[in-house]
PDB file of C-alpha atoms and ligand atoms in Angstrom:
ATOM      1  CA  MET H   1     -54.428  48.381 117.908  1.00  0.00           C
ATOM      2  CA  ALA H   2     -58.012  48.276 118.498  1.00  0.00           C
ATOM      3  CA  LYS H   3     -60.669  46.791 116.323  1.00  0.00           C
ATOM      4  CA  ILE H   4     -62.999  49.272 114.959  1.00  0.00           C
ATOM      5  CA  ILE H   5     -66.567  48.538 115.125  1.00  0.00           C
ATOM      6  CA  ASP H   6     -68.311  49.416 111.973  1.00  0.00           C
ATOM      7  CA  GLY H   7     -71.826  50.919 113.138  1.00  0.00           C
ATOM      8  CA  ARG H   8     -72.777  51.365 109.352  1.00  0.00           C
ATOM      9  CA  ALA H   9     -72.473  47.852 108.750  1.00  0.00           C
ATOM     10  CA  VAL H  10     -74.350  46.585 111.958  1.00  0.00           C
ATOM     11  CA  SER H  11     -76.830  49.214 111.305  1.00  0.00           C
ATOM     12  CA  ALA H  12     -77.360  48.118 107.689  1.00  0.00           C
ATOM     13  CA  ASN H  13     -77.887  44.444 109.048  1.00  0.00           C
ATOM     14  CA  VAL H  14     -80.612  45.703 111.573  1.00  0.00           C
ATOM     15  CA  LYS H  15     -82.519  47.735 109.004  1.00  0.00           C
ATOM     16  CA  ALA H  16     -82.403  44.698 106.644  1.00  0.00           C
ATOM     17  CA  GLU H  17     -83.964  42.597 109.069  1.00  0.00           C
ATOM     18  CA  VAL H  18     -86.619  45.035 109.704  1.00  0.00           C
ATOM     19  CA  ALA H  19     -87.231  45.621 106.147  1.00  0.00           C
ATOM     20  CA  ARG H  20     -87.809  41.698 105.776  1.00  0.00           C
ATOM     21  CA  GLU H  21     -90.221  41.653 108.897  1.00  0.00           C
ATOM     22  CA  ALA H  22     -92.064  44.724 107.365  1.00  0.00           C
ATOM     23  CA  GLN H  23     -92.531  43.067 104.121  1.00  0.00           C
ATOM     24  CA  ALA H  24     -94.095  40.033 106.046  1.00  0.00           C
ATOM     25  CA  LEU H  25     -96.349  42.019 107.974  1.00  0.00           C
ATOM     26  CA  LYS H  26     -97.518  44.009 104.779  1.00  0.00           C
ATOM     27  CA  ALA H  27     -98.643  40.611 103.582  1.00  0.00           C
ATOM     28  CA  GLN H  28    -100.871  40.511 106.600  1.00  0.00           C
ATOM     29  CA  GLY H  29    -102.343  44.020 105.828  1.00  0.00           C
ATOM     30  CA  VAL H  30    -100.362  45.878 108.356  1.00  0.00           C
ATOM     31  CA  ALA H  31     -98.247  48.900 107.126  1.00  0.00           C
ATOM     32  CA  PRO H  32     -95.993  50.443 109.732  1.00  0.00           C
ATOM     33  CA  GLY H  33     -95.932  54.207 109.933  1.00  0.00           C
ATOM     34  CA  LEU H  34     -93.802  56.791 111.873  1.00  0.00           C
ATOM     35  CA  ALA H  35     -94.734  60.366 112.511  1.00  0.00           C
ATOM     36  CA  VAL H  36     -91.805  62.482 113.155  1.00  0.00           C
ATOM     37  CA  VAL H  37     -92.467  66.003 114.603  1.00  0.00           C
ATOM     38  CA  ILE H  38     -89.825  68.897 114.412  1.00  0.00           C
ATOM     39  CA  VAL H  39     -90.280  72.107 116.059  1.00  0.00           C
ATOM     40  CA  GLY H  40     -88.108  75.198 114.786  1.00  0.00           C
ATOM     41  CA  ASP H  41     -85.029  74.939 112.666  1.00  0.00           C
ATOM     42  CA  ASP H  42     -82.208  73.380 114.503  1.00  0.00           C
ATOM     43  CA  PRO H  43     -79.924  72.313 111.899  1.00  0.00           C
ATOM     44  CA  ALA H  44     -78.626  69.325 113.764  1.00  0.00           C
ATOM     45  CA  SER H  45     -82.487  68.257 114.403  1.00  0.00           C
ATOM     46  CA  ARG H  46     -83.035  68.600 110.750  1.00  0.00           C
ATOM     47  CA  VAL H  47     -80.283  66.302 109.864  1.00  0.00           C
ATOM     48  CA  TYR H  48     -81.562  63.652 112.350  1.00  0.00           C
ATOM     49  CA  VAL H  49     -85.062  64.063 110.983  1.00  0.00           C
ATOM     50  CA  ASN H  50     -84.242  63.832 107.411  1.00  0.00           C
ATOM     51  CA  ASN H  51     -82.077  60.672 108.133  1.00  0.00           C
ATOM     52  CA  LYS H  52     -85.096  59.022 109.935  1.00  0.00           C
ATOM     53  CA  LYS H  53     -87.220  59.739 106.851  1.00  0.00           C
ATOM     54  CA  LYS H  54     -84.783  58.139 104.728  1.00  0.00           C
ATOM     55  CA  ALA H  55     -84.440  55.206 106.881  1.00  0.00           C
ATOM     56  CA  CYS H  56     -88.199  54.674 106.791  1.00  0.00           C
ATOM     57  CA  GLU H  57     -88.190  54.537 103.084  1.00  0.00           C
ATOM     58  CA  LEU H  58     -85.268  52.203 103.033  1.00  0.00           C
ATOM     59  CA  VAL H  59     -87.307  49.643 105.139  1.00  0.00           C
ATOM     60  CA  GLY H  60     -90.523  50.190 103.426  1.00  0.00           C
ATOM     61  CA  PHE H  61     -92.437  52.143 106.602  1.00  0.00           C
ATOM     62  CA  LEU H  62     -94.987  54.997 105.758  1.00  0.00           C
ATOM     63  CA  SER H  63     -93.431  58.166 107.141  1.00  0.00           C
ATOM     64  CA  GLU H  64     -95.011  61.589 107.902  1.00  0.00           C
ATOM     65  CA  GLU H  65     -93.021  64.431 108.956  1.00  0.00           C
ATOM     66  CA  TYR H  66     -94.738  67.309 110.893  1.00  0.00           C
ATOM     67  CA  ALA H  67     -92.402  70.361 110.491  1.00  0.00           C
ATOM     68  CA  MET H  68     -93.767  73.078 112.818  1.00  0.00           C
ATOM     69  CA  PRO H  69     -92.425  76.723 113.281  1.00  0.00           C
ATOM     70  CA  ALA H  70     -90.249  77.660 116.273  1.00  0.00           C
ATOM     71  CA  SER H  71     -93.294  79.932 117.354  1.00  0.00           C
ATOM     72  CA  THR H  72     -95.516  76.942 117.787  1.00  0.00           C
ATOM     73  CA  THR H  73     -97.355  77.021 121.171  1.00  0.00           C
ATOM     74  CA  GLN H  74     -97.740  74.312 123.739  1.00  0.00           C
ATOM     75  CA  ALA H  75    -101.161  73.869 123.019  1.00  0.00           C
ATOM     76  CA  GLU H  76    -100.802  73.505 119.151  1.00  0.00           C
ATOM     77  CA  LEU H  77     -97.985  70.714 119.758  1.00  0.00           C
ATOM     78  CA  MET H  78    -100.222  68.889 122.262  1.00  0.00           C
ATOM     79  CA  GLU H  79    -103.028  68.974 119.830  1.00  0.00           C
ATOM     80  CA  LEU H  80    -101.033  67.510 117.152  1.00  0.00           C
ATOM     81  CA  VAL H  81     -99.809  64.831 119.661  1.00  0.00           C
ATOM     82  CA  HIS H  82    -103.390  63.953 120.489  1.00  0.00           C
ATOM     83  CA  LYS H  83    -104.252  63.845 116.814  1.00  0.00           C
ATOM     84  CA  LEU H  84    -101.423  61.354 115.952  1.00  0.00           C
ATOM     85  CA  ASN H  85    -102.246  59.220 119.087  1.00  0.00           C
ATOM     86  CA  GLN H  86    -105.565  58.564 117.122  1.00  0.00           C
ATOM     87  CA  ASP H  87    -104.231  58.093 113.779  1.00  0.00           C
ATOM     88  CA  LYS H  88    -104.656  54.555 112.806  1.00  0.00           C
ATOM     89  CA  LYS H  89    -101.937  54.660 110.132  1.00  0.00           C
ATOM     90  CA  ILE H  90     -99.496  55.908 112.737  1.00  0.00           C
ATOM     91  CA  ASN H  91     -97.799  53.237 114.916  1.00  0.00           C
ATOM     92  CA  GLY H  92     -94.790  55.313 116.013  1.00  0.00           C
ATOM     93  CA  ILE H  93     -94.541  58.975 117.340  1.00  0.00           C
ATOM     94  CA  LEU H  94     -91.180  60.716 117.694  1.00  0.00           C
ATOM     95  CA  VAL H  95     -91.047  64.463 118.554  1.00  0.00           C
ATOM     96  CA  GLN H  96     -87.256  65.528 117.896  1.00  0.00           C
ATOM     97  CA  LEU H  97     -85.764  66.945 120.826  1.00  0.00           C
ATOM     98  CA  PRO H  98     -84.554  69.369 122.011  1.00  0.00           C
ATOM     99  CA  LEU H  99     -87.653  71.633 121.575  1.00  0.00           C
ATOM    100  CA  PRO H 100     -87.404  75.367 121.677  1.00  0.00           C
ATOM    101  CA  LYS H 101     -87.285  76.755 125.349  1.00  0.00           C
ATOM    102  CA  HIS H 102     -90.601  77.963 125.616  1.00  0.00           C
ATOM    103  CA  LEU H 103     -92.146  74.356 125.222  1.00  0.00           C
ATOM    104  CA  ASP H 104     -92.515  71.879 127.905  1.00  0.00           C
ATOM    105  CA  GLU H 105     -90.854  68.786 126.652  1.00  0.00           C
ATOM    106  CA  LYS H 106     -91.847  66.514 129.564  1.00  0.00           C
ATOM    107  CA  ALA H 107     -95.478  67.425 129.147  1.00  0.00           C
ATOM    108  CA  VAL H 108     -95.168  66.599 125.381  1.00  0.00           C
ATOM    109  CA  ILE H 109     -93.553  63.191 126.058  1.00  0.00           C
ATOM    110  CA  GLU H 110     -95.997  62.152 128.502  1.00  0.00           C
ATOM    111  CA  ALA H 111     -98.873  63.016 126.161  1.00  0.00           C
ATOM    112  CA  ILE H 112     -97.440  60.434 123.731  1.00  0.00           C
ATOM    113  CA  ASP H 113     -99.574  57.193 123.885  1.00  0.00           C
ATOM    114  CA  PRO H 114     -97.159  54.806 125.545  1.00  0.00           C
ATOM    115  CA  VAL H 115     -97.683  52.047 122.766  1.00  0.00           C
ATOM    116  CA  LYS H 116     -96.722  54.636 120.252  1.00  0.00           C
ATOM    117  CA  ASP H 117     -93.798  56.018 122.085  1.00  0.00           C
ATOM    118  CA  VAL H 118     -90.934  54.532 119.925  1.00  0.00           C
ATOM    119  CA  ASP H 119     -88.319  56.508 121.698  1.00  0.00           C
ATOM    120  CA  ALA H 120     -89.125  54.927 124.853  1.00  0.00           C
ATOM    121  CA  PHE H 121     -89.091  58.202 126.686  1.00  0.00           C
ATOM    122  CA  HIS H 122     -92.508  58.040 128.361  1.00  0.00           C
ATOM    123  CA  ALA H 123     -92.249  57.522 132.115  1.00  0.00           C
ATOM    124  CA  SER H 124     -94.309  54.200 131.838  1.00  0.00           C
ATOM    125  CA  ASN H 125     -91.740  52.856 129.201  1.00  0.00           C
ATOM    126  CA  VAL H 126     -88.822  54.104 131.431  1.00  0.00           C
ATOM    127  CA  GLY H 127     -90.395  52.346 134.366  1.00  0.00           C
ATOM    128  CA  LYS H 128     -90.731  49.002 132.011  1.00  0.00           C
ATOM    129  CA  ILE H 129     -86.981  49.370 131.228  1.00  0.00           C
ATOM    130  CA  MET H 130     -86.282  49.863 134.828  1.00  0.00           C
ATOM    131  CA  ILE H 131     -87.943  46.463 135.713  1.00  0.00           C
ATOM    132  CA  GLY H 132     -86.604  44.624 132.635  1.00  0.00           C
ATOM    133  CA  ASP H 133     -90.005  44.117 131.075  1.00  0.00           C
ATOM    134  CA  TYR H 134     -90.203  45.936 127.805  1.00  0.00           C
ATOM    135  CA  HIS H 135     -91.230  46.149 124.281  1.00  0.00           C
ATOM    136  CA  PHE H 136     -89.545  49.303 123.315  1.00  0.00           C
ATOM    137  CA  LEU H 137     -85.854  49.836 123.672  1.00  0.00           C
ATOM    138  CA  PRO H 138     -84.193  53.057 124.363  1.00  0.00           C
ATOM    139  CA  CYS H 139     -82.786  53.432 120.617  1.00  0.00           C
ATOM    140  CA  THR H 140     -79.186  54.808 121.522  1.00  0.00           C
ATOM    141  CA  PRO H 141     -78.266  52.496 124.219  1.00  0.00           C
ATOM    142  CA  ALA H 142     -80.220  49.635 122.425  1.00  0.00           C
ATOM    143  CA  GLY H 143     -78.119  50.424 119.374  1.00  0.00           C
ATOM    144  CA  VAL H 144     -74.627  50.302 121.843  1.00  0.00           C
ATOM    145  CA  MET H 145     -75.774  46.720 123.083  1.00  0.00           C
ATOM    146  CA  GLU H 146     -76.363  45.490 119.448  1.00  0.00           C
ATOM    147  CA  LEU H 147     -72.868  46.812 118.550  1.00  0.00           C
ATOM    148  CA  LEU H 148     -71.484  44.690 121.583  1.00  0.00           C
ATOM    149  CA  LYS H 149     -73.418  41.778 120.343  1.00  0.00           C
ATOM    150  CA  SER H 150     -72.153  41.998 116.974  1.00  0.00           C
ATOM    151  CA  GLU H 151     -68.535  41.488 118.206  1.00  0.00           C
ATOM    152  CA  ASN H 152     -69.635  38.747 120.826  1.00  0.00           C
ATOM    153  CA  ILE H 153     -68.240  40.949 123.748  1.00  0.00           C
ATOM    154  CA  GLU H 154     -68.939  39.607 127.006  1.00  0.00           C
ATOM    155  CA  ILE H 155     -70.744  41.903 129.549  1.00  0.00           C
ATOM    156  CA  ASN H 156     -71.479  39.083 131.852  1.00  0.00           C
ATOM    157  CA  GLY H 157     -69.614  39.896 135.102  1.00  0.00           C
ATOM    158  CA  LYS H 158     -67.631  42.883 133.554  1.00  0.00           C
ATOM    159  CA  GLU H 159     -66.968  46.292 134.928  1.00  0.00           C
ATOM    160  CA  CYS H 160     -69.181  48.692 132.900  1.00  0.00           C
ATOM    161  CA  VAL H 161     -68.602  52.431 133.428  1.00  0.00           C
ATOM    162  CA  VAL H 162     -70.968  54.956 131.912  1.00  0.00           C
ATOM    163  CA  ILE H 163     -69.881  58.518 131.673  1.00  0.00           C
ATOM    164  CA  GLY H 164     -73.221  60.672 131.590  1.00  0.00           C
ATOM    165  CA  ARG H 165     -76.561  60.400 133.241  1.00  0.00           C
ATOM    166  CA  SER H 166     -78.999  61.765 130.763  1.00  0.00           C
ATOM    167  CA  ASN H 167     -82.444  60.359 130.734  1.00  0.00           C
ATOM    168  CA  ILE H 168     -81.829  59.645 127.015  1.00  0.00           C
ATOM    169  CA  VAL H 169     -78.634  57.774 126.989  1.00  0.00           C
ATOM    170  CA  GLY H 170     -76.502  57.360 130.542  1.00  0.00           C
ATOM    171  CA  LYS H 171     -79.334  55.930 132.766  1.00  0.00           C
ATOM    172  CA  PRO H 172     -81.233  53.761 130.252  1.00  0.00           C
ATOM    173  CA  MET H 173     -77.609  52.461 128.971  1.00  0.00           C
ATOM    174  CA  ALA H 174     -76.651  51.731 132.598  1.00  0.00           C
ATOM    175  CA  MET H 175     -79.863  49.522 133.063  1.00  0.00           C
ATOM    176  CA  LEU H 176     -79.376  47.631 129.795  1.00  0.00           C
ATOM    177  CA  LEU H 177     -75.815  46.672 130.779  1.00  0.00           C
ATOM    178  CA  LEU H 178     -77.110  45.575 134.159  1.00  0.00           C
ATOM    179  CA  HIS H 179     -79.636  43.377 132.593  1.00  0.00           C
ATOM    180  CA  GLN H 180     -76.878  41.630 131.042  1.00  0.00           C
ATOM    181  CA  ASN H 181     -75.078  41.253 134.552  1.00  0.00           C
ATOM    182  CA  GLY H 182     -72.542  44.078 134.034  1.00  0.00           C
ATOM    183  CA  THR H 183     -71.236  45.598 137.338  1.00  0.00           C
ATOM    184  CA  VAL H 184     -72.251  49.121 136.298  1.00  0.00           C
ATOM    185  CA  THR H 185     -70.991  52.521 137.535  1.00  0.00           C
ATOM    186  CA  ILE H 186     -72.285  55.841 136.329  1.00  0.00           C
ATOM    187  CA  CYS H 187     -70.028  58.853 136.504  1.00  0.00           C
ATOM    188  CA  HIS H 188     -70.936  62.460 135.678  1.00  0.00           C
ATOM    189  CA  SER H 189     -69.940  65.928 136.195  1.00  0.00           C
ATOM    190  CA  ARG H 190     -69.733  65.658 140.103  1.00  0.00           C
ATOM    191  CA  THR H 191     -67.717  62.433 140.123  1.00  0.00           C
ATOM    192  CA  GLN H 192     -64.570  62.966 142.152  1.00  0.00           C
ATOM    193  CA  ASN H 193     -62.311  60.038 141.183  1.00  0.00           C
ATOM    194  CA  LEU H 194     -63.342  59.970 137.518  1.00  0.00           C
ATOM    195  CA  LYS H 195     -60.029  59.004 135.947  1.00  0.00           C
ATOM    196  CA  GLU H 196     -59.582  56.013 138.459  1.00  0.00           C
ATOM    197  CA  THR H 197     -63.146  54.968 137.979  1.00  0.00           C
ATOM    198  CA  CYS H 198     -62.886  54.905 134.060  1.00  0.00           C
ATOM    199  CA  SER H 199     -59.746  53.108 134.198  1.00  0.00           C
ATOM    200  CA  ARG H 200     -61.143  50.071 136.162  1.00  0.00           C
ATOM    201  CA  ALA H 201     -63.713  49.592 133.115  1.00  0.00           C
ATOM    202  CA  ASP H 202     -63.739  46.550 130.724  1.00  0.00           C
ATOM    203  CA  ILE H 203     -66.460  48.310 128.817  1.00  0.00           C
ATOM    204  CA  LEU H 204     -66.378  52.240 128.896  1.00  0.00           C
ATOM    205  CA  VAL H 205     -69.108  54.090 127.220  1.00  0.00           C
ATOM    206  CA  ALA H 206     -69.076  58.046 126.915  1.00  0.00           C
ATOM    207  CA  ALA H 207     -71.895  59.990 126.767  1.00  0.00           C
ATOM    208  CA  VAL H 208     -70.975  63.240 128.024  1.00  0.00           C
ATOM    209  CA  GLY H 209     -71.085  65.582 124.996  1.00  0.00           C
ATOM    210  CA  ILE H 210     -67.612  67.220 125.489  1.00  0.00           C
ATOM    211  CA  PRO H 211     -65.399  66.768 122.371  1.00  0.00           C
ATOM    212  CA  LYS H 212     -62.620  64.233 123.180  1.00  0.00           C
ATOM    213  CA  PHE H 213     -63.250  64.128 126.873  1.00  0.00           C
ATOM    214  CA  VAL H 214     -61.932  60.741 127.283  1.00  0.00           C
ATOM    215  CA  LYS H 215     -58.069  60.575 127.165  1.00  0.00           C
ATOM    216  CA  ALA H 216     -55.788  57.518 127.272  1.00  0.00           C
ATOM    217  CA  ASP H 217     -54.948  57.811 130.777  1.00  0.00           C
ATOM    218  CA  MET H 218     -58.641  57.088 131.597  1.00  0.00           C
ATOM    219  CA  VAL H 219     -58.631  53.887 129.790  1.00  0.00           C
ATOM    220  CA  LYS H 220     -57.518  50.540 130.821  1.00  0.00           C
ATOM    221  CA  GLU H 221     -55.372  48.370 128.349  1.00  0.00           C
ATOM    222  CA  GLY H 222     -57.684  46.310 126.421  1.00  0.00           C
ATOM    223  CA  ALA H 223     -61.039  48.135 127.191  1.00  0.00           C
ATOM    224  CA  VAL H 224     -63.832  48.157 125.010  1.00  0.00           C
ATOM    225  CA  VAL H 225     -64.642  51.859 124.347  1.00  0.00           C
ATOM    226  CA  ILE H 226     -67.988  52.916 122.907  1.00  0.00           C
ATOM    227  CA  ASP H 227     -68.506  56.578 122.049  1.00  0.00           C
ATOM    228  CA  VAL H 228     -71.886  58.051 121.950  1.00  0.00           C
ATOM    229  CA  GLY H 229     -70.898  61.613 121.229  1.00  0.00           C
ATOM    230  CA  MET H 230     -71.741  63.772 118.422  1.00  0.00           C
ATOM    231  CA  ASP H 231     -69.434  66.658 119.058  1.00  0.00           C
ATOM    232  CA  ARG H 232     -67.600  69.453 117.124  1.00  0.00           C
ATOM    233  CA  ASP H 233     -63.800  69.801 117.534  1.00  0.00           C
ATOM    234  CA  GLU H 234     -62.176  73.247 117.616  1.00  0.00           C
ATOM    235  CA  ASN H 235     -62.205  73.284 113.896  1.00  0.00           C
ATOM    236  CA  GLY H 236     -65.750  72.607 113.424  1.00  0.00           C
ATOM    237  CA  LYS H 237     -65.235  68.820 112.472  1.00  0.00           C
ATOM    238  CA  LEU H 238     -67.614  66.158 113.845  1.00  0.00           C
ATOM    239  CA  CYS H 239     -65.847  64.198 116.564  1.00  0.00           C
ATOM    240  CA  GLY H 240     -66.855  62.024 119.498  1.00  0.00           C
ATOM    241  CA  ASP H 241     -66.459  62.254 123.191  1.00  0.00           C
ATOM    242  CA  VAL H 242     -63.433  59.961 123.045  1.00  0.00           C
ATOM    243  CA  ASP H 243     -60.023  61.281 122.016  1.00  0.00           C
ATOM    244  CA  PHE H 244     -59.784  58.681 119.333  1.00  0.00           C
ATOM    245  CA  ALA H 245     -56.142  59.081 118.162  1.00  0.00           C
ATOM    246  CA  GLN H 246     -55.091  58.720 121.733  1.00  0.00           C
ATOM    247  CA  VAL H 247     -57.310  55.983 122.981  1.00  0.00           C
ATOM    248  CA  GLU H 248     -57.529  53.874 119.961  1.00  0.00           C
ATOM    249  CA  PRO H 249     -53.874  52.310 120.701  1.00  0.00           C
ATOM    250  CA  LYS H 250     -55.067  51.188 124.042  1.00  0.00           C
ATOM    251  CA  ALA H 251     -58.322  49.775 123.311  1.00  0.00           C
ATOM    252  CA  SER H 252     -59.242  46.329 122.145  1.00  0.00           C
ATOM    253  CA  TYR H 253     -62.467  47.646 120.319  1.00  0.00           C
ATOM    254  CA  ILE H 254     -63.532  51.112 119.689  1.00  0.00           C
ATOM    255  CA  THR H 255     -66.334  52.895 117.712  1.00  0.00           C
ATOM    256  CA  PRO H 256     -65.610  55.791 115.416  1.00  0.00           C
ATOM    257  CA  VAL H 257     -67.408  59.119 115.055  1.00  0.00           C
ATOM    258  CA  PRO H 258     -69.065  59.324 112.648  1.00  0.00           C
ATOM    259  CA  GLY H 259     -70.030  55.552 111.738  1.00  0.00           C
ATOM    260  CA  GLY H 260     -70.207  54.052 115.134  1.00  0.00           C
ATOM    261  CA  VAL H 261     -73.049  54.530 117.546  1.00  0.00           C
ATOM    262  CA  GLY H 262     -74.899  57.183 115.485  1.00  0.00           C
ATOM    263  CA  PRO H 263     -76.292  54.895 112.558  1.00  0.00           C
ATOM    264  CA  MET H 264     -77.573  52.375 115.249  1.00  0.00           C
ATOM    265  CA  THR H 265     -79.888  54.811 116.931  1.00  0.00           C
ATOM    266  CA  ILE H 266     -81.695  55.185 113.595  1.00  0.00           C
ATOM    267  CA  ALA H 267     -81.832  51.447 113.025  1.00  0.00           C
ATOM    268  CA  MET H 268     -83.080  50.484 116.698  1.00  0.00           C
ATOM    269  CA  LEU H 269     -85.757  53.395 116.053  1.00  0.00           C
ATOM    270  CA  MET H 270     -87.037  51.322 113.051  1.00  0.00           C
ATOM    271  CA  LYS H 271     -87.062  48.114 115.005  1.00  0.00           C
ATOM    272  CA  ASN H 272     -89.221  50.061 117.578  1.00  0.00           C
ATOM    273  CA  THR H 273     -91.654  51.143 115.214  1.00  0.00           C
ATOM    274  CA  LEU H 274     -92.071  47.586 113.846  1.00  0.00           C
ATOM    275  CA  MET H 275     -92.657  46.507 117.180  1.00  0.00           C
ATOM    276  CA  ALA H 276     -95.234  49.056 117.857  1.00  0.00           C
ATOM    277  CA  ALA H 277     -97.079  48.213 114.572  1.00  0.00           C
ATOM    278  CA  LYS H 278     -97.139  44.639 115.940  1.00  0.00           C
ATOM    279  CA  ILE H 279     -98.357  45.396 119.318  1.00  0.00           C
ATOM    280  CA  GLN H 280    -101.031  47.627 117.762  1.00  0.00           C
ATOM    281  CA  ASN H 281    -102.144  45.029 115.618  1.00  0.00           C
ATOM    282  CA  GLY H 282    -102.068  42.176 118.052  1.00  0.00           C
ATOM    283  CA  LEU H 283     -99.220  40.484 116.501  1.00  0.00           C
ATOM    284  CA  THR H 284     -96.933  39.795 119.600  1.00  0.00           C
TER     285      THR H 284
HETATM  286  N1  GUN A   1     -82.591  64.398 120.022  1.00  0.00           N
HETATM  287  C1  GUN A   1     -81.173  63.672 120.053  1.00  0.00           C
HETATM  288  N2  GUN A   1     -81.550  62.409 120.188  1.00  0.00           N
HETATM  289  C2  GUN A   1     -82.876  62.019 120.181  1.00  0.00           C
HETATM  290  C3  GUN A   1     -83.647  60.876 120.078  1.00  0.00           C
HETATM  291  O1  GUN A   1     -83.068  59.750 120.092  1.00  0.00           O
HETATM  292  N3  GUN A   1     -84.820  60.927 120.005  1.00  0.00           N
HETATM  293  C4  GUN A   1     -85.399  62.343 120.138  1.00  0.00           C
HETATM  294  N4  GUN A   1     -86.945  62.320 119.888  1.00  0.00           N
HETATM  295  N5  GUN A   1     -84.962  63.479 120.096  1.00  0.00           N
HETATM  296  C5  GUN A   1     -83.556  63.224 119.977  1.00  0.00           C
END
């Protein structure tokens, strides 16, 4: 029987700490502000953006939403980013991904001022993460690290396997585990001995985007299993990348979906926005 790691509870603790710090900043005349840009009407993106707005209200940040039609041009979106870069009220800029196909995501990310890049997607922030010298934590991987910390799970010297090599999760996840002295392997769609590799893991992080991809025979007895997936099963029900019913009896710790990693991403975004406000006001 695994211990289920409660992401909602850990997220609430992180947000409460951010709220306390935001209060202290306000006493110094600094009010953290986050701008969230959403282009088009992807329903999942809409849910994420609404949750980000709610979290801002909870921790006492100013939040501005820019909802743009799917027909928005690259020039219009770039103009908005440039305007937000200059806006003194705004400390963090988040452009919700994915963008509609006709827009150049990379150019938009690179246009965000790195000190306002609270997603830590800009190449200069990614580079800083690589060398272990960073202010902004990549939100989802940082959320996973916070969950591990909340249970005092040792990473030092452990076999860590990350399934998925995306820029948003897989690659920065591997880097954060490496910074904590994990022995890290990244698996992906071309990995030949996936089952054997995953079965070696003391800490297994699934970020593939395939419902219930991780089965019991890929998991070592007593492993810590972290599920980053936000998928839909055959009945349209929200599920993760891990087959929870199969894997839970074998794991020592496991995160559920929903209520595991998901709430942490937003909590870490709040932490980054607070950090952005401090940096921009010379308070670090
Ligand atoms: N789409 C899915 N996850 C994320 C995220 O963490 N940040 C942004 N900007 N878009 C996303």
